[in-house]
Each structure stands twice: as structure tokens, then as C-alpha cells.
Coordinates of N, CA and C in Angstrom, one line a residue:
Chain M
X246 N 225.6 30.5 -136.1 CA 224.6 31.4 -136.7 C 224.0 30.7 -137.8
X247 N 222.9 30.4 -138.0 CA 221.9 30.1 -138.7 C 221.8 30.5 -140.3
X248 N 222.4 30.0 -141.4 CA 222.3 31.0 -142.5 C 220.6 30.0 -142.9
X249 N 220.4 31.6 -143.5 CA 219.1 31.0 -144.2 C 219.0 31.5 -145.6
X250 N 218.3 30.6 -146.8 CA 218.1 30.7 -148.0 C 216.5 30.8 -148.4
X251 N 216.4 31.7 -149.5 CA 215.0 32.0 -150.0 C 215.0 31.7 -151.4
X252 N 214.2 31.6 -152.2 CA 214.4 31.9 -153.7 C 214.2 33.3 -154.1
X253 N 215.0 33.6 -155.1 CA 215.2 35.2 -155.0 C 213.5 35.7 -155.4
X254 N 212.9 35.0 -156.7 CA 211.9 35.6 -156.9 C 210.8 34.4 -157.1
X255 N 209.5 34.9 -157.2 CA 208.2 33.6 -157.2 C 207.3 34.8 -158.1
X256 N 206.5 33.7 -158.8 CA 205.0 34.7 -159.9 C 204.1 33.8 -159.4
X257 N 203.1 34.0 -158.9 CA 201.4 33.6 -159.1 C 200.6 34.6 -159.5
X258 N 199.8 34.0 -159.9 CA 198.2 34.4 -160.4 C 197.1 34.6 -159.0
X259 N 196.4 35.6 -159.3 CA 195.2 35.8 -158.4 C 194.6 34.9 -158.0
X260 N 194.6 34.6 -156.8 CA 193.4 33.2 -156.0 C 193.9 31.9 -155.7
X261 N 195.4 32.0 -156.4 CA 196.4 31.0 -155.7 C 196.6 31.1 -154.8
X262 N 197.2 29.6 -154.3 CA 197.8 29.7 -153.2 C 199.0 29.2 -153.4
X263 N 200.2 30.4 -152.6 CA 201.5 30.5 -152.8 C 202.3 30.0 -151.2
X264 N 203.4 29.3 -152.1 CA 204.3 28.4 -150.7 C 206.0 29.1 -150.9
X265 N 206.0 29.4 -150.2 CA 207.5 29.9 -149.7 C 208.6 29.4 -149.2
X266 N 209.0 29.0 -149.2 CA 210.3 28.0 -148.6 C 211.7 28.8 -148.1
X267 N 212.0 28.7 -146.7 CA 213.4 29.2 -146.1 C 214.1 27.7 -145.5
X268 N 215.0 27.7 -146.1 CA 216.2 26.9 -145.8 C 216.8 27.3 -144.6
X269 N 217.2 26.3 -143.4 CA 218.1 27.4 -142.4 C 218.6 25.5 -141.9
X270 N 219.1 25.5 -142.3 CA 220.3 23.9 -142.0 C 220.9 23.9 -140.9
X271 N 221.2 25.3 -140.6 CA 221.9 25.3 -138.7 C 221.1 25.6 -137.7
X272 N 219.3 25.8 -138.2 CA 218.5 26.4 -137.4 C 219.3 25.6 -135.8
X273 N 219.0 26.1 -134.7 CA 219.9 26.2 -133.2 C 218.7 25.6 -132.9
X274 N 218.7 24.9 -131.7 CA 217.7 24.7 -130.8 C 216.8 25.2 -130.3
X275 N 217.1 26.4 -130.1 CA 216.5 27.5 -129.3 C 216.0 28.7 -130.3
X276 N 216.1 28.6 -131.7 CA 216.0 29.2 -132.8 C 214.4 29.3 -133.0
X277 N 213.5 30.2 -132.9 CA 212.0 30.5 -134.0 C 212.5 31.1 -135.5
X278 N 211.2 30.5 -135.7 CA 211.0 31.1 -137.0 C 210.1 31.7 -137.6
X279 N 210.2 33.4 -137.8 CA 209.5 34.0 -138.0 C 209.1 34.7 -140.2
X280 N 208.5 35.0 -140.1 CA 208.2 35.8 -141.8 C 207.7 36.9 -141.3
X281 N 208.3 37.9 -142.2 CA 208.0 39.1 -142.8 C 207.3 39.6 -144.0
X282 N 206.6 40.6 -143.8 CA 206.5 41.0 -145.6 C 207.0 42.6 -145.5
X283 N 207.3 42.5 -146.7 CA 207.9 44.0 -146.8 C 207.8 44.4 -147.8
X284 N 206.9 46.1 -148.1 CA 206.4 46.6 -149.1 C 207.7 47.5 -149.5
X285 N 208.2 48.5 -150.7 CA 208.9 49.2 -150.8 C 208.8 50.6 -149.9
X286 N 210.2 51.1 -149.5 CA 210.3 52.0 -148.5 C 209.6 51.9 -147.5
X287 N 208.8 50.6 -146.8 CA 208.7 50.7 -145.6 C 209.0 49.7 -145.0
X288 N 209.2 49.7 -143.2 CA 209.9 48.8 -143.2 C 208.8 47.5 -143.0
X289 N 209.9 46.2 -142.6 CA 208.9 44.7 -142.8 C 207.8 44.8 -141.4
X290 N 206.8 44.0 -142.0 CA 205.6 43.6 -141.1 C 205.6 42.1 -140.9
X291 N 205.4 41.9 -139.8 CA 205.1 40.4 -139.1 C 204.0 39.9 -139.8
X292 N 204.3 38.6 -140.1 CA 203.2 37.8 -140.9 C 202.8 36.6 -140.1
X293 N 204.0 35.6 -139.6 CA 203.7 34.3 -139.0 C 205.2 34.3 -138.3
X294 N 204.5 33.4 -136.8 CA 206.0 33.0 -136.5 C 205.8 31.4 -135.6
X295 N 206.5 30.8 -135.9 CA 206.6 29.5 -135.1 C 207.8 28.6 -134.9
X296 N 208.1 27.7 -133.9 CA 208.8 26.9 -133.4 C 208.9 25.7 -134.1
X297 N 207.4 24.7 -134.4 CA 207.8 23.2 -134.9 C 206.1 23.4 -135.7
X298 N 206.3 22.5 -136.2 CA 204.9 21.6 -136.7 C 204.1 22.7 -137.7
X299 N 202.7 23.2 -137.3 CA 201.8 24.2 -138.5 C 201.3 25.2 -137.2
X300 N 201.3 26.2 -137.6 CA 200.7 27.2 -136.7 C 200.1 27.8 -138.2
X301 N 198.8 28.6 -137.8 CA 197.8 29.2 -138.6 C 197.5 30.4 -138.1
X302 N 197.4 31.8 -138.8 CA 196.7 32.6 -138.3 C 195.9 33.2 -139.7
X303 N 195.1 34.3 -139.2 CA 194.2 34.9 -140.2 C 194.7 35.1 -141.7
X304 N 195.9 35.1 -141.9 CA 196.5 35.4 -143.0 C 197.7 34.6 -143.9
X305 N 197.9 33.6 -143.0 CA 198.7 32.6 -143.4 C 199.1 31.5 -142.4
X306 N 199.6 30.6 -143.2 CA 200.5 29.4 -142.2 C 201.8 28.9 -142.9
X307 N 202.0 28.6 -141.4 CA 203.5 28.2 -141.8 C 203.9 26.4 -141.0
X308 N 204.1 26.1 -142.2 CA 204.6 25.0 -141.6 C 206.1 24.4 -141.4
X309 N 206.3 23.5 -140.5 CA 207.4 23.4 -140.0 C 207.8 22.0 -139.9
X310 N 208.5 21.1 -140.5 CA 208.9 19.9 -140.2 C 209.7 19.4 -139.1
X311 N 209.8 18.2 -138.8 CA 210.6 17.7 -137.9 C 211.7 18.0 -137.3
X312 N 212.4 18.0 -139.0 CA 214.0 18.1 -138.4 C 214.1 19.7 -138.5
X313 N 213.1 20.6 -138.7 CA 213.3 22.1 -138.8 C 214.3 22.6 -139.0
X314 N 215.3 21.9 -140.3 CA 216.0 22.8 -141.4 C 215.2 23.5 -142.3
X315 N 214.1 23.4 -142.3 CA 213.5 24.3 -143.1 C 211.6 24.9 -142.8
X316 N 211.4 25.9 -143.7 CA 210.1 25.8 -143.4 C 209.4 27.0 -144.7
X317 N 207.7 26.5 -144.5 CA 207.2 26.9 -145.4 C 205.9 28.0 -144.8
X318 N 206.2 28.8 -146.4 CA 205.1 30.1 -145.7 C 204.0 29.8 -146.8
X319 N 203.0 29.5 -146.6 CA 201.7 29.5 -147.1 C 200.7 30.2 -147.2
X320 N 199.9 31.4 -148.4 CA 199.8 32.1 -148.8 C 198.4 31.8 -149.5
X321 N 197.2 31.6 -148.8 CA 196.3 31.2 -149.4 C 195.2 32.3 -150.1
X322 N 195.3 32.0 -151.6 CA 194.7 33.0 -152.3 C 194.6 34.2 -152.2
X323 N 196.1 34.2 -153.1 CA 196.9 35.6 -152.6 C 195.9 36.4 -153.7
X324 N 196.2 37.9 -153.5 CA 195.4 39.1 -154.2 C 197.0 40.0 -154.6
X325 N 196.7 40.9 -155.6 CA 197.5 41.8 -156.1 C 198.4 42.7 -155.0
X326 N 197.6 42.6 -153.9 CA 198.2 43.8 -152.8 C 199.5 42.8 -151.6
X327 N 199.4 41.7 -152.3 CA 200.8 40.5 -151.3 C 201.5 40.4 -152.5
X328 N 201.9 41.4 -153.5 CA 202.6 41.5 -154.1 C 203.9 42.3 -153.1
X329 N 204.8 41.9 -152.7 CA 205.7 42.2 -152.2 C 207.2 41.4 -151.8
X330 N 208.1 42.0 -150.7 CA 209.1 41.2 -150.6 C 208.8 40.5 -149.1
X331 N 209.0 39.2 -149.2 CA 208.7 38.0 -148.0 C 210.2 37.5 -147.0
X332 N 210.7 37.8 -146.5 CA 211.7 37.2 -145.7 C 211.3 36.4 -144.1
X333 N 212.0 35.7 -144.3 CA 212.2 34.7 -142.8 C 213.0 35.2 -142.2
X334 N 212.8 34.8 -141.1 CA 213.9 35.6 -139.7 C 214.4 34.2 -138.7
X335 N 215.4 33.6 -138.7 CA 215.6 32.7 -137.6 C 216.6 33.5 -136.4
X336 N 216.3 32.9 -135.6 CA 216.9 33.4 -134.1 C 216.4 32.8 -132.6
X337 N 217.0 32.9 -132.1 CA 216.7 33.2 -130.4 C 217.9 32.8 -129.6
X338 N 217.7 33.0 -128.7 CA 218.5 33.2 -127.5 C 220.1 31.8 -127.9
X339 N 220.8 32.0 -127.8 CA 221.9 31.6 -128.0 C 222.4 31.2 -126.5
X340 N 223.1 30.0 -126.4 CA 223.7 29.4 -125.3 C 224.3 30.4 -124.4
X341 N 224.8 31.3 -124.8 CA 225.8 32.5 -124.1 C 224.5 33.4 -123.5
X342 N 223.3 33.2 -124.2 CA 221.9 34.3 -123.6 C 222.2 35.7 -124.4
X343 N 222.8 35.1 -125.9 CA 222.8 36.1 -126.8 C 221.5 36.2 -127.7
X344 N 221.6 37.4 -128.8 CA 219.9 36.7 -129.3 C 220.7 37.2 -130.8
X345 N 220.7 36.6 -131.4 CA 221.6 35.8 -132.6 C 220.5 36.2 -133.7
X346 N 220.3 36.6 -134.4 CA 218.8 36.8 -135.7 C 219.7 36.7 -137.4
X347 N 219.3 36.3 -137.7 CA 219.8 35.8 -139.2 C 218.5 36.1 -140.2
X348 N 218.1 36.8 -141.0 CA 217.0 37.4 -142.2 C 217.5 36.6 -143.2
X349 N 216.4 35.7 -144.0 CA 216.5 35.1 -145.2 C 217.1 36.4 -146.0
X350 N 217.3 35.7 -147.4 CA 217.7 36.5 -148.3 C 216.7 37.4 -148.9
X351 N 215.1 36.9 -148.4 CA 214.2 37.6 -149.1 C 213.7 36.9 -150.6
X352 N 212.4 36.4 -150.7 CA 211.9 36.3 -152.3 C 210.6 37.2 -152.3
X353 N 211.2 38.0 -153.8 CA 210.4 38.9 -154.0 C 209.2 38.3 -154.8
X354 N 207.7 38.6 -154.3 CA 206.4 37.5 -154.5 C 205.9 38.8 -155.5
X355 N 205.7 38.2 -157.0 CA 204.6 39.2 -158.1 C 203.8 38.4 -158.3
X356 N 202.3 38.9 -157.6 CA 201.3 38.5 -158.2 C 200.7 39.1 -159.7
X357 N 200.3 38.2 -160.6 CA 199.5 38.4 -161.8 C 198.6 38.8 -161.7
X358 N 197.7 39.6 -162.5 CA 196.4 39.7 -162.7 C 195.8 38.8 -163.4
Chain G
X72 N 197.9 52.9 -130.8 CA 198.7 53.7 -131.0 C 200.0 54.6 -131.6
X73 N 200.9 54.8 -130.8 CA 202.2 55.3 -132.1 C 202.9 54.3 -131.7
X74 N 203.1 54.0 -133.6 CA 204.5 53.1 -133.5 C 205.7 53.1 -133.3
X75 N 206.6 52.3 -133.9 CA 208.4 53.0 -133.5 C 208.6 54.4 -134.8
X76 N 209.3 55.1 -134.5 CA 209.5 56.2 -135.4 C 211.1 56.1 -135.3
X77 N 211.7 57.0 -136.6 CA 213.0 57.1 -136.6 C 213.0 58.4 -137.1
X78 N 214.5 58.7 -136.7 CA 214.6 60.2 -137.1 C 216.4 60.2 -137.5
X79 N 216.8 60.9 -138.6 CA 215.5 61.6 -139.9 C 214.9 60.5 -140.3
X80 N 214.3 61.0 -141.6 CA 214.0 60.4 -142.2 C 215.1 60.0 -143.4
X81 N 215.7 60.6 -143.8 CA 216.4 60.6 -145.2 C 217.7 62.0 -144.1
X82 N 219.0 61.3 -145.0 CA 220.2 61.6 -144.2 C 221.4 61.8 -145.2
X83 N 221.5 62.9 -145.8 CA 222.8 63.0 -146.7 C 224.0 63.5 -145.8
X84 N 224.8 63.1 -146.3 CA 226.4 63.5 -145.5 C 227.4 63.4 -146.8
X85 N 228.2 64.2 -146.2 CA 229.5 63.7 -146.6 C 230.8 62.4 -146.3
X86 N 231.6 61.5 -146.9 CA 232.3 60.9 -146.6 C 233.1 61.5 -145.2
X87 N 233.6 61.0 -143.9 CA 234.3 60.9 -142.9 C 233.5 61.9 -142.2
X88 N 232.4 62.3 -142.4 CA 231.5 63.0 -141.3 C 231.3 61.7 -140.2
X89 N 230.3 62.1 -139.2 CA 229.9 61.5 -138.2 C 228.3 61.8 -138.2
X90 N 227.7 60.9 -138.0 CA 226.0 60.6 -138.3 C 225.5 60.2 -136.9
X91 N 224.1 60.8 -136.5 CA 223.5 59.8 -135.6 C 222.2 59.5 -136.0
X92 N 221.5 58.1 -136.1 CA 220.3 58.5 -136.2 C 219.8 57.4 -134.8
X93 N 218.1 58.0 -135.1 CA 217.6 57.5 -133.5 C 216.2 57.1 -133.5
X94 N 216.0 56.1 -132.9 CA 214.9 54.9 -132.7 C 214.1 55.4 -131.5
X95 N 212.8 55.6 -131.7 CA 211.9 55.3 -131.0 C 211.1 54.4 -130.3
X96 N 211.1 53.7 -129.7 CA 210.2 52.3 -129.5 C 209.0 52.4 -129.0
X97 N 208.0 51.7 -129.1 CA 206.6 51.5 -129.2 C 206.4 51.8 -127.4
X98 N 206.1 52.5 -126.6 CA 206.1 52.8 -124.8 C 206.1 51.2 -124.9
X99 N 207.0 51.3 -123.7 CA 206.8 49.7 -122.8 C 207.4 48.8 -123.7
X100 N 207.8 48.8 -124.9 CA 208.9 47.9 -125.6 C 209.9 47.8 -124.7
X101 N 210.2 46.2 -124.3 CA 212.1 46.4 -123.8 C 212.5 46.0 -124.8
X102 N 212.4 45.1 -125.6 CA 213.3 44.9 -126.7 C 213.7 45.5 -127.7
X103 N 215.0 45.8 -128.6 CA 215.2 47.2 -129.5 C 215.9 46.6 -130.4
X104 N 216.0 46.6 -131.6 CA 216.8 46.1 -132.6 C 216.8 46.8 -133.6
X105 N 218.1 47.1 -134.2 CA 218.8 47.7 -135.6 C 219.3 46.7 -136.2
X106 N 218.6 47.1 -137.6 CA 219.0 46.2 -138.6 C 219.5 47.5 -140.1
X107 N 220.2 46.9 -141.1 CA 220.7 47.7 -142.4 C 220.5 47.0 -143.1
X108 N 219.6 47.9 -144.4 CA 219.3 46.7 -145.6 C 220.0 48.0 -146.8
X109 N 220.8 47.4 -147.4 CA 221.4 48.1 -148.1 C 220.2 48.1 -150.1
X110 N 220.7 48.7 -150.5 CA 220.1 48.8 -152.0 C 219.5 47.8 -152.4
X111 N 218.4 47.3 -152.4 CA 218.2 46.0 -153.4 C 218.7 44.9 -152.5
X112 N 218.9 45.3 -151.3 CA 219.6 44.2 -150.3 C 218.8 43.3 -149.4
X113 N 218.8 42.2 -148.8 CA 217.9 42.1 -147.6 C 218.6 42.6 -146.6
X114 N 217.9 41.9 -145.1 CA 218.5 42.6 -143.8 C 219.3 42.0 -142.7
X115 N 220.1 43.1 -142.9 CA 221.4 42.5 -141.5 C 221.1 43.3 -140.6
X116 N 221.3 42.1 -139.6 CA 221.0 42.3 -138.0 C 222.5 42.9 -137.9
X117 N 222.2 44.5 -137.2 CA 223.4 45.0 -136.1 C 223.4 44.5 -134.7
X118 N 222.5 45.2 -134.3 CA 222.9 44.8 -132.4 C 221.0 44.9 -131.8
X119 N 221.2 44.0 -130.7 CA 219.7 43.4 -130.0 C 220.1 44.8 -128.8
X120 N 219.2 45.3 -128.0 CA 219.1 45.5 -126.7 C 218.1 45.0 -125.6
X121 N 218.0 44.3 -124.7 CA 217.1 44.6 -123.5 C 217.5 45.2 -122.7
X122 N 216.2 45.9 -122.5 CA 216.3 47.2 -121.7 C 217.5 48.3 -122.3
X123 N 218.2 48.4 -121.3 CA 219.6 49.4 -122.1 C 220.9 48.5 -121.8
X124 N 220.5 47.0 -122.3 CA 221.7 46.8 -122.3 C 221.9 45.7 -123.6
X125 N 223.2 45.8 -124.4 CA 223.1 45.1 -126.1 C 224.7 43.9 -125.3
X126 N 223.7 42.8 -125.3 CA 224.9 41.4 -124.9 C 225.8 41.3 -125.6
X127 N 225.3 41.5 -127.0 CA 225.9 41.1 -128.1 C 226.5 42.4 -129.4
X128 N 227.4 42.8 -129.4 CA 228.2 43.6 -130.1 C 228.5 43.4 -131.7
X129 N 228.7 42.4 -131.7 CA 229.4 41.6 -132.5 C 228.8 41.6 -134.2
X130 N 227.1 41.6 -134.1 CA 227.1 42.1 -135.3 C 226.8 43.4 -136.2
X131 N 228.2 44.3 -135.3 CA 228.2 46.0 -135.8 C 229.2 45.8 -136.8
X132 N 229.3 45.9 -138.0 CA 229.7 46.0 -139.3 C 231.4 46.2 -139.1
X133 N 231.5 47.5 -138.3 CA 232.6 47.7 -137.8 C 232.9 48.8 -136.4
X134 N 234.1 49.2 -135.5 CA 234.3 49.9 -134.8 C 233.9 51.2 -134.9
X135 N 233.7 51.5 -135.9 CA 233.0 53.0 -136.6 C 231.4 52.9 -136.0
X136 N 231.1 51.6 -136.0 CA 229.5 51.8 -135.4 C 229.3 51.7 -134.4
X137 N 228.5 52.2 -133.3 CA 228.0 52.5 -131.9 C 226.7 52.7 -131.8
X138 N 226.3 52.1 -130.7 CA 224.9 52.3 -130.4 C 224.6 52.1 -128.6
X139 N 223.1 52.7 -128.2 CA 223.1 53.1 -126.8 C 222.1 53.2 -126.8
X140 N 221.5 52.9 -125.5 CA 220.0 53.2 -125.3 C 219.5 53.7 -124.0
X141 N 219.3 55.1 -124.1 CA 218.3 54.9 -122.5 C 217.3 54.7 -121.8
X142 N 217.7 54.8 -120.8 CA 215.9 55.1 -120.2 C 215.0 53.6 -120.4
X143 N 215.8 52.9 -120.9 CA 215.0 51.5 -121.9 C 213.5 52.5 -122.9
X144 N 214.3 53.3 -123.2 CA 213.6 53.8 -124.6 C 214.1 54.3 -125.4
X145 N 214.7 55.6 -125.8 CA 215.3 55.8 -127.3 C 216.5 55.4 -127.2
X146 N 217.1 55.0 -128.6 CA 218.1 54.5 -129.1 C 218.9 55.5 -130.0
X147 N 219.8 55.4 -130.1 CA 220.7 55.8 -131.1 C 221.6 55.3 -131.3
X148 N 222.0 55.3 -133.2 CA 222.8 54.3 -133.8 C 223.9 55.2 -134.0
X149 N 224.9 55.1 -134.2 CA 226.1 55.9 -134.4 C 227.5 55.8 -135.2
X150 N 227.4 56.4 -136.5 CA 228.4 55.8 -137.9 C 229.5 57.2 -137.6
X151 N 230.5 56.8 -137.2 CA 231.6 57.7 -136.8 C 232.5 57.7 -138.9
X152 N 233.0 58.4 -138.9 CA 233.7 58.8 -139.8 C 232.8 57.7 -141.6
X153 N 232.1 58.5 -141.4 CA 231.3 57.5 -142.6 C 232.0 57.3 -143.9
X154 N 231.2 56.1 -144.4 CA 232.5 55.3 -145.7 C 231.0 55.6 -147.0
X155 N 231.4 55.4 -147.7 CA 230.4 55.5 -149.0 C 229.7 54.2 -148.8
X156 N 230.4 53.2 -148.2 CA 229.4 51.5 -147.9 C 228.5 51.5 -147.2
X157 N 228.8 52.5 -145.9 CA 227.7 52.6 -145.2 C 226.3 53.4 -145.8
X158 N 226.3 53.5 -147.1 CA 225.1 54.2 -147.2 C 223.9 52.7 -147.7
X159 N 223.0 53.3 -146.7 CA 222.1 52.3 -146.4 C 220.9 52.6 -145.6
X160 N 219.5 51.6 -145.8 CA 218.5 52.4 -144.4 C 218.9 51.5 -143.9
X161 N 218.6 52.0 -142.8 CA 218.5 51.6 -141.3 C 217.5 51.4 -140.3
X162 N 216.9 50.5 -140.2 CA 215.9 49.9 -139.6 C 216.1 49.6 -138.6
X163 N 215.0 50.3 -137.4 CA 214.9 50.0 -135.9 C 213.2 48.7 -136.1
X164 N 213.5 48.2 -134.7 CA 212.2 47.7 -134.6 C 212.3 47.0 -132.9
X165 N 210.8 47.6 -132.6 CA 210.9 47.1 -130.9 C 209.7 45.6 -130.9
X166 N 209.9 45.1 -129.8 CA 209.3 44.3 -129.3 C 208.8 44.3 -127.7
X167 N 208.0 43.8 -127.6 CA 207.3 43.8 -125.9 C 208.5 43.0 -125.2
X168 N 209.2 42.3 -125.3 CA 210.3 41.5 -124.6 C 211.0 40.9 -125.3
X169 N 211.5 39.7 -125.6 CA 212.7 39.1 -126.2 C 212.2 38.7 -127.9
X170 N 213.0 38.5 -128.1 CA 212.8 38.5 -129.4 C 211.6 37.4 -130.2
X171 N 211.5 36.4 -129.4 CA 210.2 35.8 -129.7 C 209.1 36.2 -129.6
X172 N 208.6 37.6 -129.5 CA 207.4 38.6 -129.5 C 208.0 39.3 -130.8
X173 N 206.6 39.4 -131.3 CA 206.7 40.2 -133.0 C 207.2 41.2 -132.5
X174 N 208.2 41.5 -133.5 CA 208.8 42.9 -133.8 C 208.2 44.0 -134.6
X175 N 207.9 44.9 -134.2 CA 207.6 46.4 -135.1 C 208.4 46.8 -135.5
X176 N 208.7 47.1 -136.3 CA 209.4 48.4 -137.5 C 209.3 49.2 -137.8
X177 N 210.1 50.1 -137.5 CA 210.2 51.7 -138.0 C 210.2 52.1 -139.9
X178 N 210.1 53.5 -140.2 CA 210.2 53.4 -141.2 C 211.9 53.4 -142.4
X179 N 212.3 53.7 -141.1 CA 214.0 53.7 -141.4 C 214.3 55.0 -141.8
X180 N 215.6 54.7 -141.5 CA 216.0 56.5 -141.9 C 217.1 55.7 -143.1
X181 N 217.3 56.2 -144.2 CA 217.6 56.3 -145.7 C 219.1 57.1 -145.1
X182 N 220.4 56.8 -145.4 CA 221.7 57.2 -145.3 C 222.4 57.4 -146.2
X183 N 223.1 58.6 -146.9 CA 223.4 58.4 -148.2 C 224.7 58.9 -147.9
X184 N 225.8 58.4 -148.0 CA 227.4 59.1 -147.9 C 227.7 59.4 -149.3
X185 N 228.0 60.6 -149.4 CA 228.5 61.1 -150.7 C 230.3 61.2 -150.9

């Protein structure tokens, strides 16, 4: 089972671009890697998800190294309203054809004015 | 259209009662997953299903918890003799198939054992 690490909390300023980092050291073979965001009382929304290398979508990228013990959420010119909590999700299908999911610990992202 | 919904919303009990709450999934989701994020907590995965069936058991907290699904649609989670630990939301979320398709999220049902 895959443990994964976040930093508890991150501050940027308006119009930055913010990088997020999940640790996951036993990521599995068979293991994606997904992000979340999650506002208070509701639950998380899908933000990015990928396997190896950089995948990009309208609202972020995530990149992914080689040895994919880890990976990065990238946050370009964030606004007041990605003020929220960010988690990683590693998982997939397990040798047994179990489906195994492990949630970072979560860093909670305050944007500045 | 409509997303996953849970019911209740917000859930007081007393210690050693028995609770059910219950997941809706998005039509045509097979995939079903409960997770608990306790106070200030992040989220633990309880149990996956496809269709109505959960391979994996193993990450229910304890024998007190149960869960089922029919129809490969609603779910229900089930805290037999509740502990004051168990108080926590509880988050459903479906997928179109296995877990490498984004998950949707309900808005959780809030459990409070007194």
C-alpha cells in the first residue's frame, strides 16, 4: 500500500504559480496518480490525473518523473478562489485485482491578496 | 446532470446505536467508493465496489462496519453499535468504471456519535 506525503500547508500570492509535491515511495506499478481539491464541507473535485511524465489540462499539470516516487501539481496563476485543501490519490488495481487507493495527507493552499 | 447524493445529510446518534447512511451514484457509474475524513482530517479509503461486488474488505476500520450495493446502484454503509470515533463524514464517490476514471463526490453525510 502506497503511503503518500504532502506538506501540511503552502501561502502564495495572486498570479503565482504554485507547485505541490506528493511523495508516494511505494507508488505500485499499476498505481495512477490522481489530485483533488477540496473546498470546506464539500466533498473533493478532480483536478489532474496521470501515470508518468507531464499531462496538462485546462487548469493544471502535473508532472511526473521517472522513477515516480513522486509528483508535482502545478498551479498556474492561481486566484483567491484555489484557496483550498489539495490532496493526491495513488492507487490502482493491485496484483490480487484489488483496487488499493491511498489519499495524501492533504496541503492546505492560502492564497494572498 | 445529477450527481452522487448521500443521505442524510448530517446524522446525530447516540453511542451503541446502529446507523445507515446511503450513496447514490451518478446513473451508469459501476464504480462506488466510501471514504471517512474525520475532523481536520484527510481521507481514508473504506471499501471499492464494481458493480455490487467490493473485492476488497479490508479497508473497513472495523467488523462494526458493513457495506452493500444493489442493483449496481445505491449503496449503503453500515456502523453497527457506534463508538464516539466513528464520528466523522463520510464520503461516497462513483466513477464510470475502475478507478482510473475521475471520481465524483458526494456531499457526505456528517456523523456525530454522542
Amino acid at each position: 500500500l502506497a503511503k503518500t506525503t504532502q506538506p501540511i500547508s503552502m501561502d502564495s500570492y495572486e498570479g503565482q504559480e504554485v507547485n505541490i509535491t506528493c511523495s508516494h515511495n511505494n507508488i505500485a506499478t499499476n498505481d495512477y496518480i490522481t489530485w483533488y481539491q477540496q473546498f470546506p464541507s464539500q466533498g473533493p473535485r478532480f483536478i489532474i490525473q496521470g501515470y508518468k511524465t507531464k499531462v496538462t489540462n485546462e487548469v493544471a499539470s502535473l508532472f511526473i518523473p521517472a522513477d515516480r516516487k513522486s509528483s508535482t501539481l502545478s498551479l498556474p496563476r492561481v486566484s483567491l478562489s484555489d484557496t483550498a485543501v489539495y490532496y493526491c490519490l495513488v492507487g490502482g488495481q493491485s496484483n490480487f485485482g484489488n483496487e488499493k487507493l491511498t489519499f495524501g495527507t492533504g496541503t492546505r493552499l492560502t492564497i494572498i491578496p | 446532470g445529477a450527481g452522487v447524493s448521500q443521505s442524510p445529510s448530517n446524522k446525530v446518534t447516540e453511542k451503541g446505536k446502529d446507523v445507515e447512511l446511503r450513496c447514490d451514484p451518478i446513473s451508469g457509474h459501476t464504480a462506488l467508493y466510501w471514504y471517512r475524513q474525520s475532523l481536520g482530517q484527510g481521507l481514508e479509503f473504506l471499501i471499492y465496489f464494481q458493480g455490487n461486488s467490493a473485492p476488497d474488505k479490508s479497508g473497513l476500520p472495523s467488523d462494526r462496519f458493513s457495506a452493500e450495493r444493489t442493483g449496481g446502484s445505491v449503496s449503503t454503509l453500515t456502523i453497527q453499535r457506534t463508538q464516539q470515533e466513528d464520528s466523522a463524514v463520510y464520503l461516497c464517490a462513483s466513477s464510470p468504471n475502475r478507478f482510473t476514471d475521475t471520481q465524483y463526490f458526494g456531499p457526505g453525510t456528517r456523523l456525530t456519535v454522542l
